[in-house]
Coordinates of C-alpha atoms in Angstrom, one line a residue:
Chain P
X899 CA 4.0 -10.2 23.9
X900 CA 4.1 -9.4 20.2
X901 CA 5.8 -11.9 17.9
X902 CA 7.9 -9.1 16.3
X903 CA 9.3 -6.2 18.4
X904 CA 10.5 -3.0 16.8
X905 CA 11.5 0.3 18.4
X906 CA 9.0 2.9 17.2
X907 CA 11.6 5.7 17.4
X908 CA 11.6 8.4 16.2
X909 CA 15.2 8.1 15.1
X910 CA 16.8 11.3 14.0
X911 CA 20.2 11.3 12.1
X912 CA 22.1 13.9 10.1
X913 CA 22.4 13.5 6.3
X914 CA 25.3 11.1 5.4
X915 CA 25.1 9.1 8.6
X916 CA 24.8 5.3 8.7
X917 CA 21.5 4.2 10.1
X918 CA 20.9 1.0 11.9
X919 CA 17.3 -0.3 12.3
X920 CA 16.5 -3.5 14.2
X921 CA 13.8 -6.0 15.0
X922 CA 13.7 -8.9 17.4
X923 CA 11.2 -11.8 17.1
X924 CA 10.1 -14.8 19.2
X925 CA 8.9 -17.3 16.6
X926 CA 11.7 -19.6 15.6
X927 CA 9.7 -20.8 12.6
X928 CA 10.2 -17.5 10.8
X929 CA 12.5 -18.1 7.8
X930 CA 11.9 -15.1 5.5
X931 CA 12.6 -11.6 6.6
X932 CA 11.6 -8.4 4.7
X933 CA 12.1 -4.7 5.1
X934 CA 9.5 -2.2 3.9
X935 CA 9.6 1.6 3.7
X936 CA 6.4 3.5 4.2
X937 CA 6.0 7.2 3.6
X938 CA 3.2 9.0 5.4
X939 CA -0.2 8.0 4.3
X940 CA 1.2 5.7 1.6
X941 CA 1.3 1.9 1.3
X942 CA 4.5 0.0 2.3
X943 CA 7.2 -0.4 -0.4
X944 CA 9.3 -3.5 -0.4
X945 CA 13.0 -2.7 0.0
X946 CA 14.5 -6.2 0.2
X947 CA 14.1 -9.6 1.7
X948 CA 16.5 -12.3 3.0
X949 CA 16.2 -16.0 3.6
X950 CA 17.4 -17.5 6.9
X951 CA 20.6 -16.2 8.3
X952 CA 23.2 -14.0 6.5
X953 CA 23.6 -10.7 4.8
X954 CA 22.2 -9.2 1.7
X955 CA 23.2 -5.9 0.1
X956 CA 21.3 -3.7 -2.4
X957 CA 22.8 -0.3 -3.1
X958 CA 22.9 1.7 0.1
X959 CA 20.9 -0.9 2.0
X960 CA 22.2 -4.0 3.8
X961 CA 20.0 -6.5 5.6
X962 CA 21.3 -8.9 8.2
X963 CA 19.7 -11.8 9.9
X964 CA 20.9 -13.6 13.0
X965 CA 18.5 -16.5 13.6
X966 CA 20.4 -17.7 16.6
X967 CA 19.7 -14.4 18.3
X968 CA 16.3 -13.9 16.6
X969 CA 17.5 -10.5 15.5
X970 CA 17.4 -8.7 12.2
X971 CA 18.9 -5.4 11.1
X972 CA 18.7 -3.0 8.2
X973 CA 21.6 -0.6 7.6
X974 CA 21.3 2.4 5.4
X975 CA 24.6 4.0 4.3
X976 CA 25.0 7.7 3.3
X977 CA 21.5 8.5 4.5
X978 CA 19.5 11.1 2.6
X979 CA 16.6 13.3 3.5
X980 CA 14.5 11.3 1.1
X981 CA 15.1 8.2 3.3
X982 CA 12.9 9.9 6.0
X983 CA 10.0 7.4 6.4
X984 CA 8.8 4.6 8.6
X985 CA 10.7 1.4 8.2
X986 CA 8.8 -1.8 8.8
X987 CA 10.3 -5.2 9.3
X988 CA 8.2 -8.2 8.3
X989 CA 8.7 -11.9 8.4
X990 CA 7.0 -15.2 7.6
X991 CA 7.4 -18.9 8.1
X992 CA 8.3 -21.3 5.3
X993 CA 4.7 -22.5 5.0
X994 CA 2.6 -19.5 5.7
X995 CA 2.0 -16.7 3.2
X996 CA 1.0 -14.0 5.6
X997 CA 3.5 -11.5 6.8
X998 CA 3.9 -10.6 10.5
X999 CA 5.0 -7.0 10.8
X1000 CA 6.8 -5.0 13.5
X1001 CA 5.3 -1.7 14.5
X1002 CA 7.8 0.3 12.4
X1003 CA 10.6 2.7 13.2
X1004 CA 10.1 6.3 12.2
X1005 CA 13.4 7.7 10.7
X1006 CA 14.1 11.4 10.1
X1007 CA 17.2 12.4 8.2
X1008 CA 18.1 16.0 8.7
X1009 CA 20.1 18.4 6.5
Chain O
X264 CA 0.1 2.3 -13.9
X265 CA 1.0 -1.4 -13.3
X266 CA 1.0 -1.4 -9.5
X267 CA -1.7 -2.4 -7.0
X268 CA -4.7 0.0 -7.0
X269 CA -7.3 0.5 -4.3
X270 CA -10.6 2.4 -4.4
X271 CA -11.7 4.5 -2.7
X272 CA -8.6 6.1 -1.1
X273 CA -10.7 7.6 1.7
X274 CA -14.1 6.6 3.2
X275 CA -15.9 8.3 6.0
X276 CA -19.0 6.5 7.3
X277 CA -21.3 6.5 10.2
X278 CA -21.4 3.7 12.7
X279 CA -23.7 0.9 11.6
X280 CA -23.3 1.5 7.9
X281 CA -21.9 -1.0 5.5
X282 CA -18.8 -0.2 3.4
X283 CA -17.1 -2.0 0.5
X284 CA -13.5 -1.5 -0.7
X285 CA -12.0 -2.7 -4.0
X286 CA -8.5 -3.8 -4.8
X287 CA -7.0 -4.4 -8.3
X288 CA -3.8 -6.4 -8.0
X289 CA -0.8 -6.4 -10.4
X290 CA -2.2 -8.2 -13.4
X291 CA -0.1 -11.4 -13.4
X292 CA -0.3 -11.9 -9.7
X293 CA -2.4 -14.8 -8.6
X294 CA -2.2 -14.1 -4.8
X295 CA -4.0 -11.2 -3.2
X296 CA -3.8 -10.2 0.5
X297 CA -5.7 -7.9 2.8
X298 CA -4.1 -6.2 5.8
X299 CA -5.3 -3.7 8.2
X300 CA -3.0 -0.9 9.7
X301 CA -3.9 1.3 12.6
X302 CA -2.0 4.4 13.6
X303 CA 1.4 3.7 15.0
X304 CA 1.2 0.0 14.2
X305 CA 2.4 -2.3 11.5
X306 CA 0.0 -3.9 9.1
X307 CA -1.9 -6.9 10.4
X308 CA -2.9 -9.8 8.2
X309 CA -6.6 -10.3 7.5
X310 CA -7.0 -12.8 4.7
X311 CA -5.5 -13.9 1.4
X312 CA -6.6 -15.5 -1.9
X313 CA -4.9 -17.7 -4.4
X314 CA -6.8 -17.0 -7.6
X315 CA -10.5 -17.1 -6.5
X316 CA -10.0 -19.3 -3.5
X317 CA -9.8 -17.8 0.0
X318 CA -7.1 -19.8 1.6
X319 CA -6.6 -18.2 5.0
X320 CA -8.5 -15.9 7.3
X321 CA -7.2 -14.2 10.5
X322 CA -9.1 -14.3 13.7
X323 CA -9.2 -10.5 13.3
X324 CA -11.7 -11.1 10.5
X325 CA -14.9 -11.1 12.4
X326 CA -18.2 -12.3 10.8
X327 CA -18.9 -8.6 9.9
X328 CA -16.1 -8.8 7.4
X329 CA -16.3 -10.6 4.1
X330 CA -13.9 -10.7 1.2
X331 CA -14.3 -12.0 -2.3
X332 CA -12.3 -12.5 -5.4
X333 CA -14.9 -13.8 -7.8
X334 CA -12.9 -14.2 -11.0
X335 CA -9.4 -14.4 -9.5
X336 CA -8.7 -10.8 -10.5
X337 CA -9.9 -7.9 -8.4
X338 CA -11.1 -8.3 -4.8
X339 CA -13.6 -6.6 -2.6
X340 CA -13.6 -6.3 1.2
X341 CA -17.0 -5.5 2.8
X342 CA -17.5 -4.5 6.4
X343 CA -21.1 -4.7 7.7
X344 CA -22.4 -2.7 10.6
X345 CA -19.2 -0.7 11.0
X346 CA -17.9 0.1 14.4
X347 CA -15.6 2.9 15.5
X348 CA -12.9 0.3 16.1
X349 CA -12.9 -0.5 12.4
X350 CA -11.3 2.9 11.7
X351 CA -8.0 2.0 10.1
X352 CA -6.1 1.9 6.8
X353 CA -7.0 -1.2 4.8
X354 CA -4.2 -2.3 2.6
X355 CA -4.2 -4.7 -0.3
X356 CA -1.1 -6.5 -1.6
X357 CA -0.5 -9.0 -4.3
X358 CA 2.2 -11.5 -5.3
X359 CA 3.0 -14.4 -7.5
X360 CA 2.5 -17.7 -5.8
X361 CA 4.5 -20.0 -7.9
X362 CA 7.3 -20.5 -5.4
X363 CA 8.2 -19.6 -1.9
X364 CA 10.5 -16.8 -2.9
X365 CA 7.9 -15.1 -5.0
X366 CA 5.5 -15.0 -2.1
X367 CA 8.1 -12.9 -0.3
X368 CA 7.6 -10.1 -2.9
X369 CA 4.3 -8.8 -1.7
X370 CA 3.5 -5.4 -3.3
X371 CA 1.2 -3.1 -1.5
X372 CA -1.4 -0.7 -2.8
X373 CA -1.9 2.8 -1.4
X374 CA -4.6 1.7 1.0
X375 CA -8.1 2.8 1.8
X376 CA -8.4 4.9 4.9
X377 CA -11.6 4.3 6.7
X378 CA -13.0 6.6 9.3
X379 CA -16.1 5.5 11.3
X380 CA -17.9 8.3 13.1

């Protein structure tokens, strides 16, 4: 069983929709949670990170962490075709520097 | 361009050959990481440096792999006697390491795509 599980999709939504992307994890030592966006054949781009439980908002993006359920989410409001990409969750413990990634969810926003 | 750069972007080699990749991190970043990503999977950690010191290596990093960061700036990743299973995207990332929060901001380069025939 992988430490971080993420539905690979693909997830297809119409332009303007609210998108919900999720990851579950098994390691209770994870304290920092990141979301990356990766376009085809490019490196991952950091969108945002959160520490422990709670919400964080940045523009159209909101990240949520529920440590009691070992569940994290990324919401994208007013989705645009340019949001079409693979979204990767990543996380790390408080002492480690390495990131543990999910497999990524491929998102397609259609006109 | 002030981001992380990697060279080459693509490498095709025959099984058994040695290959070397280079990563130039963001200039003020003292931490440098190597990850490997195969098709349909997320990146997997290989190793990381703080300045010139290699502080952690994954079990994925077999003895055919070696990484260096001789002057605490650019890094190289060498794979000896390549195998078809080494075909992947090799990603480099860098971050500051002065506090826990800064380590969360790992910025990735475009990757080197390796194909072993």
